[in-house]
């Protein structure tokens, strides 16, 4: 069981990285940085994938070991080109791709003339060291280009939403993976694969935080004028209090925006910024207030009837929302003293 879990977690990063590579390559409006990041992740996935299978199956065919080391040689160059493209904010020149073409050509020639199958010592000793030191060289070369960003981080808060932050995290993650492999002889060979899985998921969490931060700052420079916000609030209260639109269990933000005579984006901005809540929270608040009045006014109504009359299609959803807003159940709410 321990071996199975170890295999699962070490291979998980490779699987998800390949999915991410497919996304980066298939984006409609992909940039050169996206393509270079995809190539970097692909090389890392091949390198780490080889390590995973070799760790659990030492008799793995030599051709797979050769492919894994060949891909490892290109990790550093692709990292360097990616950092360079982000640092410049534009496409790198075609001459810069010599950093990839030169080692690629060399490893292909060596692979044909001196294949791993018949030259195990060459690949397992000398070329293994060369590949890792080339990786280290490009790590340091990349660091030279992104060094100004490191100084900026010390002077102002870390902004998760910038390309520079993503680039720094990619560089740091690649450096940690290199260190895990370089020190594998003193720790464990599989530590590099585990580091890759951990770093990939930390990067995903970081990207989610960045997205949340962008959403929070989405409207900060486009605040709704006070007069417009007051008029929208008046109209919204009219629709909710007089027509009780919230009783429609299928009411959507788009439908409500249409009744208000505005667009979805502006209504979403108003609810989030001016009312300081999400649209589902707003609807639930209105529905639960209505449910509370029904529970107190007509004791003959069952919980199912109250839920249906308050805009809920599901009794379980009604109970969950009621408990969230009142801290008690509908039955106990009826028993509370007036």
mmCIF file of C-alpha atoms in Angstrom:
data_model
loop_
_atom_site.group_PDB
_atom_site.id
_atom_site.type_symbol
_atom_site.label_atom_id
_atom_site.label_comp_id
_atom_site.label_asym_id
_atom_site.label_seq_id
_atom_site.Cartn_x
_atom_site.Cartn_y
_atom_site.Cartn_z
ATOM 1 C CA UNK A 1 0.000 0.000 0.000
ATOM 2 C CA UNK A 2 2.858 2.404 0.813
ATOM 3 C CA UNK A 3 4.461 1.742 -2.565
ATOM 4 C CA UNK A 4 1.132 2.290 -4.320
ATOM 5 C CA UNK A 5 0.578 5.616 -2.585
ATOM 6 C CA UNK A 6 4.127 6.685 -3.358
ATOM 7 C CA UNK A 7 3.639 5.838 -7.017
ATOM 8 C CA UNK A 8 0.290 7.647 -7.094
ATOM 9 C CA UNK A 9 1.593 10.905 -5.620
ATOM 10 C CA UNK A 10 4.824 10.888 -7.618
ATOM 11 C CA UNK A 11 2.995 10.228 -10.909
ATOM 12 C CA UNK A 12 0.129 12.608 -10.175
ATOM 13 C CA UNK A 13 2.198 15.683 -10.945
ATOM 14 C CA UNK A 14 3.264 14.257 -14.307
ATOM 15 C CA UNK A 15 -0.321 13.501 -15.320
ATOM 16 C CA UNK A 16 -1.629 16.950 -14.387
ATOM 17 C CA UNK A 17 1.392 18.690 -15.909
ATOM 18 C CA UNK A 18 0.661 16.989 -19.238
ATOM 19 C CA UNK A 19 -2.931 18.220 -19.040
ATOM 20 C CA UNK A 20 -1.603 21.719 -18.435
ATOM 21 C CA UNK A 21 0.772 21.354 -21.402
ATOM 22 C CA UNK A 22 -2.192 20.462 -23.611
ATOM 23 C CA UNK A 23 -4.059 23.522 -22.376
ATOM 24 C CA UNK A 24 -1.147 25.885 -22.993
ATOM 25 C CA UNK A 25 -0.591 24.519 -26.502
ATOM 26 C CA UNK A 26 -4.287 24.656 -27.426
ATOM 27 C CA UNK A 27 -5.142 28.131 -26.097
ATOM 28 C CA UNK A 28 -6.807 30.289 -28.713
ATOM 29 C CA UNK A 29 -4.816 33.400 -27.826
ATOM 30 C CA UNK A 30 -1.604 31.784 -26.649
ATOM 31 C CA UNK A 31 1.538 33.858 -26.389
ATOM 32 C CA UNK A 32 5.129 32.810 -26.943
ATOM 33 C CA UNK A 33 5.522 32.691 -23.166
ATOM 34 C CA UNK A 34 2.655 30.175 -23.004
ATOM 35 C CA UNK A 35 4.337 27.954 -25.594
ATOM 36 C CA UNK A 36 7.712 28.153 -23.856
ATOM 37 C CA UNK A 37 6.125 27.360 -20.502
ATOM 38 C CA UNK A 38 4.378 24.410 -22.143
ATOM 39 C CA UNK A 39 7.684 23.145 -23.537
ATOM 40 C CA UNK A 40 9.319 23.537 -20.126
ATOM 41 C CA UNK A 41 6.546 21.560 -18.421
ATOM 42 C CA UNK A 42 6.734 18.902 -21.129
ATOM 43 C CA UNK A 43 10.471 18.416 -20.597
ATOM 44 C CA UNK A 44 9.966 18.278 -16.837
ATOM 45 C CA UNK A 45 7.136 15.771 -17.262
ATOM 46 C CA UNK A 46 9.289 13.481 -19.421
ATOM 47 C CA UNK A 47 12.202 13.746 -16.993
ATOM 48 C CA UNK A 48 10.078 13.142 -13.915
ATOM 49 C CA UNK A 49 7.993 10.451 -15.601
ATOM 50 C CA UNK A 50 11.157 8.534 -16.457
ATOM 51 C CA UNK A 51 12.258 8.772 -12.833
ATOM 52 C CA UNK A 52 8.946 7.467 -11.535
ATOM 53 C CA UNK A 53 8.878 4.412 -13.789
ATOM 54 C CA UNK A 54 12.572 3.693 -13.286
ATOM 55 C CA UNK A 55 12.190 3.857 -9.503
ATOM 56 C CA UNK A 56 9.381 1.304 -9.499
ATOM 57 C CA UNK A 57 10.699 -0.734 -12.454
ATOM 58 C CA UNK A 58 14.526 -0.730 -12.496
ATOM 59 C CA UNK A 59 14.561 -2.997 -15.551
ATOM 60 C CA UNK A 60 13.015 -0.234 -17.658
ATOM 61 C CA UNK A 61 14.231 -0.284 -21.272
ATOM 62 C CA UNK A 62 17.328 1.863 -21.800
ATOM 63 C CA UNK A 63 15.657 3.853 -24.558
ATOM 64 C CA UNK A 64 13.291 5.384 -21.961
ATOM 65 C CA UNK A 65 16.245 6.333 -19.785
ATOM 66 C CA UNK A 66 17.886 7.946 -22.790
ATOM 67 C CA UNK A 67 14.752 9.926 -23.640
ATOM 68 C CA UNK A 68 14.415 11.059 -20.035
ATOM 69 C CA UNK A 69 17.971 12.356 -19.820
ATOM 70 C CA UNK A 70 17.677 13.982 -23.253
ATOM 71 C CA UNK A 71 14.584 15.881 -22.097
ATOM 72 C CA UNK A 72 16.391 16.850 -18.898
ATOM 73 C CA UNK A 73 19.063 18.576 -20.966
ATOM 74 C CA UNK A 74 16.394 20.924 -22.404
ATOM 75 C CA UNK A 75 14.766 21.923 -19.110
ATOM 76 C CA UNK A 76 17.281 24.676 -18.406
ATOM 77 C CA UNK A 77 17.219 26.214 -21.916
ATOM 78 C CA UNK A 78 13.423 26.319 -22.020
ATOM 79 C CA UNK A 79 13.339 27.856 -18.541
ATOM 80 C CA UNK A 80 15.800 30.510 -19.669
ATOM 81 C CA UNK A 81 13.781 31.366 -22.811
ATOM 82 C CA UNK A 82 10.556 31.490 -20.798
ATOM 83 C CA UNK A 83 12.030 33.871 -18.209
ATOM 84 C CA UNK A 84 13.539 35.952 -21.009
ATOM 85 C CA UNK A 85 10.202 36.294 -22.827
ATOM 86 C CA UNK A 86 8.365 37.298 -19.638
ATOM 87 C CA UNK A 87 11.116 39.711 -18.609
ATOM 88 C CA UNK A 88 11.072 41.434 -22.000
ATOM 89 C CA UNK A 89 7.308 41.336 -22.317
ATOM 90 C CA UNK A 90 7.665 40.337 -25.955
ATOM 91 C CA UNK A 91 8.757 37.452 -28.152
ATOM 92 C CA UNK A 92 12.412 36.482 -27.939
ATOM 93 C CA UNK A 93 14.477 36.587 -31.117
ATOM 94 C CA UNK A 94 14.951 33.477 -33.224
ATOM 95 C CA UNK A 95 18.663 33.585 -32.423
ATOM 96 C CA UNK A 96 17.842 32.980 -28.759
ATOM 97 C CA UNK A 97 16.469 29.576 -29.693
ATOM 98 C CA UNK A 98 20.058 28.524 -30.281
ATOM 99 C CA UNK A 99 20.069 27.811 -26.543
ATOM 100 C CA UNK A 100 17.641 24.968 -27.296
ATOM 101 C CA UNK A 101 18.851 23.888 -30.731
ATOM 102 C CA UNK A 102 22.499 23.469 -29.714
ATOM 103 C CA UNK A 103 21.940 21.012 -26.827
ATOM 104 C CA UNK A 104 19.123 19.309 -28.739
ATOM 105 C CA UNK A 105 21.381 18.672 -31.705
ATOM 106 C CA UNK A 106 24.195 17.475 -29.448
ATOM 107 C CA UNK A 107 22.041 15.020 -27.515
ATOM 108 C CA UNK A 108 20.488 13.647 -30.708
ATOM 109 C CA UNK A 109 23.892 13.040 -32.284
ATOM 110 C CA UNK A 110 25.229 11.415 -29.129
ATOM 111 C CA UNK A 111 22.063 9.364 -28.835
ATOM 112 C CA UNK A 112 22.485 7.990 -32.364
ATOM 113 C CA UNK A 113 26.237 7.348 -32.183
ATOM 114 C CA UNK A 114 26.415 6.239 -28.559
ATOM 115 C CA UNK A 115 22.982 4.929 -27.501
ATOM 116 C CA UNK A 116 22.295 4.217 -23.845
ATOM 117 C CA UNK A 117 21.741 0.537 -24.630
ATOM 118 C CA UNK A 118 25.380 -0.043 -25.540
ATOM 119 C CA UNK A 119 27.055 2.830 -23.664
ATOM 120 C CA UNK A 120 25.442 2.636 -20.234
ATOM 121 C CA UNK A 121 28.482 4.007 -18.394
ATOM 122 C CA UNK A 122 28.653 7.056 -20.654
ATOM 123 C CA UNK A 123 25.001 7.987 -20.103
ATOM 124 C CA UNK A 124 24.715 6.889 -16.496
ATOM 125 C CA UNK A 125 27.819 8.699 -15.291
ATOM 126 C CA UNK A 126 29.309 11.389 -17.519
ATOM 127 C CA UNK A 127 26.231 12.589 -19.437
ATOM 128 C CA UNK A 128 24.094 12.466 -16.300
ATOM 129 C CA UNK A 129 26.468 14.927 -14.605
ATOM 130 C CA UNK A 130 26.720 17.123 -17.716
ATOM 131 C CA UNK A 131 22.929 17.301 -18.016
ATOM 132 C CA UNK A 132 22.502 18.362 -14.393
ATOM 133 C CA UNK A 133 25.221 21.000 -14.586
ATOM 134 C CA UNK A 134 23.739 22.414 -17.793
ATOM 135 C CA UNK A 135 20.424 22.639 -15.954
ATOM 136 C CA UNK A 136 22.166 24.485 -13.091
ATOM 137 C CA UNK A 137 23.901 26.848 -15.524
ATOM 138 C CA UNK A 138 20.600 27.925 -17.050
ATOM 139 C CA UNK A 139 19.019 28.277 -13.635
ATOM 140 C CA UNK A 140 21.698 30.822 -12.752
ATOM 141 C CA UNK A 141 21.474 32.504 -16.155
ATOM 142 C CA UNK A 142 17.695 32.823 -15.792
ATOM 143 C CA UNK A 143 18.120 34.217 -12.299
ATOM 144 C CA UNK A 144 20.308 36.970 -13.698
ATOM 145 C CA UNK A 145 17.436 38.174 -15.888
ATOM 146 C CA UNK A 146 14.736 38.020 -13.205
ATOM 147 C CA UNK A 147 16.941 39.430 -10.411
ATOM 148 C CA UNK A 148 15.258 42.889 -10.558
ATOM 149 C CA UNK A 149 11.914 41.263 -9.690
ATOM 150 C CA UNK A 150 13.411 39.723 -6.581
ATOM 151 C CA UNK A 151 14.531 43.160 -5.449
ATOM 152 C CA UNK A 152 11.031 44.537 -6.098
ATOM 153 C CA UNK A 153 9.477 41.814 -3.952
ATOM 154 C CA UNK A 154 11.521 43.049 -1.011
ATOM 155 C CA UNK A 155 10.284 46.620 -1.514
ATOM 156 C CA UNK A 156 6.531 46.089 -1.986
ATOM 157 C CA UNK A 157 3.850 43.454 -1.319
ATOM 158 C CA UNK A 158 3.961 40.308 -3.415
ATOM 159 C CA UNK A 159 1.403 40.699 -6.230
ATOM 160 C CA UNK A 160 0.057 37.275 -7.155
ATOM 161 C CA UNK A 161 -1.626 38.501 -10.320
ATOM 162 C CA UNK A 162 1.435 39.574 -12.323
ATOM 163 C CA UNK A 163 3.353 37.542 -14.944
ATOM 164 C CA UNK A 164 6.533 38.339 -13.010
ATOM 165 C CA UNK A 165 5.185 36.514 -9.958
ATOM 166 C CA UNK A 166 4.325 33.453 -12.027
ATOM 167 C CA UNK A 167 7.768 33.523 -13.616
ATOM 168 C CA UNK A 168 9.466 33.728 -10.218
ATOM 169 C CA UNK A 169 7.414 30.811 -8.911
ATOM 170 C CA UNK A 170 8.238 28.740 -12.013
ATOM 171 C CA UNK A 171 11.941 29.474 -11.578
ATOM 172 C CA UNK A 172 11.857 28.639 -7.878
ATOM 173 C CA UNK A 173 9.945 25.418 -8.480
ATOM 174 C CA UNK A 174 12.388 24.312 -11.171
ATOM 175 C CA UNK A 175 15.304 25.088 -8.860
ATOM 176 C CA UNK A 176 13.771 22.989 -6.067
ATOM 177 C CA UNK A 177 13.271 20.055 -8.456
ATOM 178 C CA UNK A 178 16.891 20.348 -9.630
ATOM 179 C CA UNK A 179 18.069 20.356 -6.013
ATOM 180 C CA UNK A 180 15.934 17.309 -5.219
ATOM 181 C CA UNK A 181 17.519 15.355 -8.077
ATOM 182 C CA UNK A 182 21.019 16.649 -7.383
ATOM 183 C CA UNK A 183 20.835 15.522 -3.760
ATOM 184 C CA UNK A 184 18.903 12.342 -4.589
ATOM 185 C CA UNK A 185 21.921 10.203 -3.774
ATOM 186 C CA UNK A 186 21.736 11.442 -0.175
ATOM 187 C CA UNK A 187 17.920 11.404 0.177
ATOM 188 C CA UNK A 188 15.849 9.388 -2.301
ATOM 189 C CA UNK A 189 15.752 9.233 -6.084
ATOM 190 C CA UNK A 190 11.969 9.582 -6.026
ATOM 191 C CA UNK A 191 12.191 12.889 -4.132
ATOM 192 C CA UNK A 192 12.481 14.769 -7.426
ATOM 193 C CA UNK A 193 9.150 13.372 -8.650
ATOM 194 C CA UNK A 194 7.451 14.087 -5.330
ATOM 195 C CA UNK A 195 8.832 17.631 -5.388
ATOM 196 C CA UNK A 196 7.417 18.088 -8.888
ATOM 197 C CA UNK A 197 3.925 17.006 -7.763
ATOM 198 C CA UNK A 198 4.045 19.236 -4.694
ATOM 199 C CA UNK A 199 5.297 22.283 -6.582
ATOM 200 C CA UNK A 200 2.767 21.829 -9.375
ATOM 201 C CA UNK A 201 -0.123 21.830 -6.930
ATOM 202 C CA UNK A 202 1.289 24.759 -4.995
ATOM 203 C CA UNK A 203 1.442 26.621 -8.314
ATOM 204 C CA UNK A 204 -2.196 25.742 -8.999
ATOM 205 C CA UNK A 205 -3.185 27.094 -5.582
ATOM 206 C CA UNK A 206 -1.144 30.202 -6.298
ATOM 207 C CA UNK A 207 -2.919 30.669 -9.629
ATOM 208 C CA UNK A 208 -6.301 30.311 -7.913
ATOM 209 C CA UNK A 209 -5.324 32.954 -5.359
ATOM 210 C CA UNK A 210 -4.192 35.221 -8.179
ATOM 211 C CA UNK A 211 -7.519 34.762 -9.943
ATOM 212 C CA UNK A 212 -9.388 35.564 -6.743
ATOM 213 C CA UNK A 213 -7.259 38.675 -6.270
ATOM 214 C CA UNK A 214 -7.989 39.826 -9.826
ATOM 215 C CA UNK A 215 -11.713 39.320 -9.247
ATOM 216 C CA UNK A 216 -11.571 41.323 -6.030
ATOM 217 C CA UNK A 217 -9.797 44.180 -7.820
ATOM 218 C CA UNK A 218 -11.865 43.857 -10.971
ATOM 219 C CA UNK A 219 -13.989 46.917 -10.372
ATOM 220 C CA UNK A 220 -11.850 49.004 -8.036
ATOM 221 C CA UNK A 221 -11.149 51.585 -10.748
ATOM 222 C CA UNK A 222 -14.721 51.491 -12.128
ATOM 223 C CA UNK A 223 -16.906 52.216 -9.149
ATOM 224 C CA UNK A 224 -20.596 52.828 -9.837
ATOM 225 C CA UNK A 225 -21.420 56.506 -9.204
ATOM 226 C CA UNK A 226 -23.358 57.094 -5.993
ATOM 227 C CA UNK A 227 -26.433 58.434 -7.810
ATOM 228 C CA UNK A 228 -26.559 55.405 -10.124
ATOM 229 C CA UNK A 229 -26.050 53.029 -7.202
ATOM 230 C CA UNK A 230 -28.872 54.680 -5.230
ATOM 231 C CA UNK A 231 -31.232 54.458 -8.206
ATOM 232 C CA UNK A 232 -30.336 50.808 -8.767
ATOM 233 C CA UNK A 233 -30.918 49.994 -5.095
ATOM 234 C CA UNK A 234 -34.330 51.643 -5.178
ATOM 235 C CA UNK A 235 -35.352 49.742 -8.303
ATOM 236 C CA UNK A 236 -33.950 46.475 -6.917
ATOM 237 C CA UNK A 237 -35.865 46.845 -3.639
ATOM 238 C CA UNK A 238 -39.010 47.578 -5.610
ATOM 239 C CA UNK A 239 -38.666 44.398 -7.655
ATOM 240 C CA UNK A 240 -37.869 42.299 -4.626
ATOM 241 C CA UNK A 241 -40.425 43.751 -2.195
ATOM 242 C CA UNK A 242 -43.332 44.389 -4.572
ATOM 243 C CA UNK A 243 -42.922 41.642 -7.162
ATOM 244 C CA UNK A 244 -40.938 39.246 -4.960
ATOM 245 C CA UNK A 245 -38.780 38.039 -7.816
ATOM 246 C CA UNK A 246 -36.649 36.097 -5.379
ATOM 247 C CA UNK A 247 -39.474 33.540 -5.065
ATOM 248 C CA UNK A 248 -38.619 32.335 -8.553
ATOM 249 C CA UNK A 249 -36.356 29.322 -7.831
ATOM 250 C CA UNK A 250 -34.753 29.659 -11.255
ATOM 251 C CA UNK A 251 -34.006 33.381 -11.076
ATOM 252 C CA UNK A 252 -30.604 34.177 -12.601
ATOM 253 C CA UNK A 253 -28.379 37.217 -12.475
ATOM 254 C CA UNK A 254 -28.998 37.814 -16.177
ATOM 255 C CA UNK A 255 -32.797 37.723 -15.749
ATOM 256 C CA UNK A 256 -32.695 40.161 -12.860
ATOM 257 C CA UNK A 257 -30.339 42.482 -14.762
ATOM 258 C CA UNK A 258 -32.776 42.529 -17.657
ATOM 259 C CA UNK A 259 -35.647 43.535 -15.355
ATOM 260 C CA UNK A 260 -33.480 46.253 -13.866
ATOM 261 C CA UNK A 261 -32.618 47.586 -17.295
ATOM 262 C CA UNK A 262 -28.892 47.046 -16.860
ATOM 263 C CA UNK A 263 -26.290 44.467 -17.842
ATOM 264 C CA UNK A 264 -25.054 41.434 -15.925
ATOM 265 C CA UNK A 265 -21.594 42.869 -15.228
ATOM 266 C CA UNK A 266 -22.932 46.071 -13.704
ATOM 267 C CA UNK A 267 -25.445 44.241 -11.527
ATOM 268 C CA UNK A 268 -22.775 41.804 -10.360
ATOM 269 C CA UNK A 269 -20.527 44.755 -9.533
ATOM 270 C CA UNK A 270 -23.331 46.449 -7.617
ATOM 271 C CA UNK A 271 -24.186 43.370 -5.546
ATOM 272 C CA UNK A 272 -20.546 42.604 -4.761
ATOM 273 C CA UNK A 273 -19.320 46.164 -4.128
ATOM 274 C CA UNK A 274 -22.349 48.068 -2.855
ATOM 275 C CA UNK A 275 -24.218 45.283 -1.068
ATOM 276 C CA UNK A 276 -20.991 43.489 -0.057
ATOM 277 C CA UNK A 277 -22.286 40.010 -0.850
ATOM 278 C CA UNK A 278 -22.584 37.528 -3.675
ATOM 279 C CA UNK A 279 -25.718 37.169 -5.774
ATOM 280 C CA UNK A 280 -26.624 33.712 -4.343
ATOM 281 C CA UNK A 281 -26.148 35.086 -0.826
ATOM 282 C CA UNK A 282 -28.459 38.015 -1.660
ATOM 283 C CA UNK A 283 -31.199 35.703 -2.963
ATOM 284 C CA UNK A 284 -30.904 33.349 0.006
ATOM 285 C CA UNK A 285 -31.145 36.257 2.417
ATOM 286 C CA UNK A 286 -34.406 37.399 0.807
ATOM 287 C CA UNK A 287 -35.818 33.872 0.638
ATOM 288 C CA UNK A 288 -35.029 33.042 4.267
ATOM 289 C CA UNK A 289 -36.616 36.285 5.487
ATOM 290 C CA UNK A 290 -39.746 35.301 3.562
ATOM 291 C CA UNK A 291 -39.596 31.768 4.986
ATOM 292 C CA UNK A 292 -39.341 33.115 8.538
ATOM 293 C CA UNK A 293 -42.500 35.144 8.075
ATOM 294 C CA UNK A 294 -44.359 32.124 6.671
ATOM 295 C CA UNK A 295 -43.265 29.916 9.569
ATOM 296 C CA UNK A 296 -44.575 32.417 12.111
ATOM 297 C CA UNK A 297 -47.756 33.413 10.293
ATOM 298 C CA UNK A 298 -49.054 29.990 9.316
ATOM 299 C CA UNK A 299 -48.140 27.158 11.668
ATOM 300 C CA UNK A 300 -50.085 24.696 9.533
ATOM 301 C CA UNK A 301 -47.538 24.924 6.735
ATOM 302 C CA UNK A 302 -45.023 22.098 6.634
ATOM 303 C CA UNK A 303 -41.327 22.698 6.078
ATOM 304 C CA UNK A 304 -41.747 21.373 2.523
ATOM 305 C CA UNK A 305 -44.517 23.890 1.858
ATOM 306 C CA UNK A 306 -42.460 26.749 3.282
ATOM 307 C CA UNK A 307 -39.421 25.767 1.219
ATOM 308 C CA UNK A 308 -41.493 25.598 -1.961
ATOM 309 C CA UNK A 309 -43.209 28.907 -1.218
ATOM 310 C CA UNK A 310 -39.868 30.582 -0.525
ATOM 311 C CA UNK A 311 -38.209 29.791 -3.835
ATOM 312 C CA UNK A 312 -36.419 26.517 -3.026
ATOM 313 C CA UNK A 313 -36.605 23.458 -5.248
ATOM 314 C CA UNK A 314 -34.805 21.300 -2.699
ATOM 315 C CA UNK A 315 -35.760 20.788 0.922
ATOM 316 C CA UNK A 316 -32.170 19.991 1.883
ATOM 317 C CA UNK A 317 -30.983 23.262 0.295
ATOM 318 C CA UNK A 318 -33.668 25.128 2.238
ATOM 319 C CA UNK A 319 -32.622 23.536 5.543
ATOM 320 C CA UNK A 320 -28.972 24.312 4.882
ATOM 321 C CA UNK A 321 -29.670 27.956 4.003
ATOM 322 C CA UNK A 322 -32.067 28.410 6.925
ATOM 323 C CA UNK A 323 -29.540 27.044 9.416
ATOM 324 C CA UNK A 324 -26.835 29.277 7.933
ATOM 325 C CA UNK A 325 -28.875 32.491 8.283
ATOM 326 C CA UNK A 326 -30.715 31.789 11.544
ATOM 327 C CA UNK A 327 -28.497 29.321 13.364
ATOM 328 C CA UNK A 328 -31.422 26.963 13.949
ATOM 329 C CA UNK A 329 -33.884 24.716 12.118
ATOM 330 C CA UNK A 330 -37.337 25.776 10.850
ATOM 331 C CA UNK A 331 -39.074 23.662 13.507
ATOM 332 C CA UNK A 332 -37.040 25.120 16.379
ATOM 333 C CA UNK A 333 -37.477 28.622 14.935
ATOM 334 C CA UNK A 334 -41.238 28.287 15.355
ATOM 335 C CA UNK A 335 -40.759 27.459 19.017
ATOM 336 C CA UNK A 336 -38.669 30.543 19.766
ATOM 337 C CA UNK A 337 -40.394 33.151 21.939
ATOM 338 C CA UNK A 338 -41.705 36.183 20.015
#
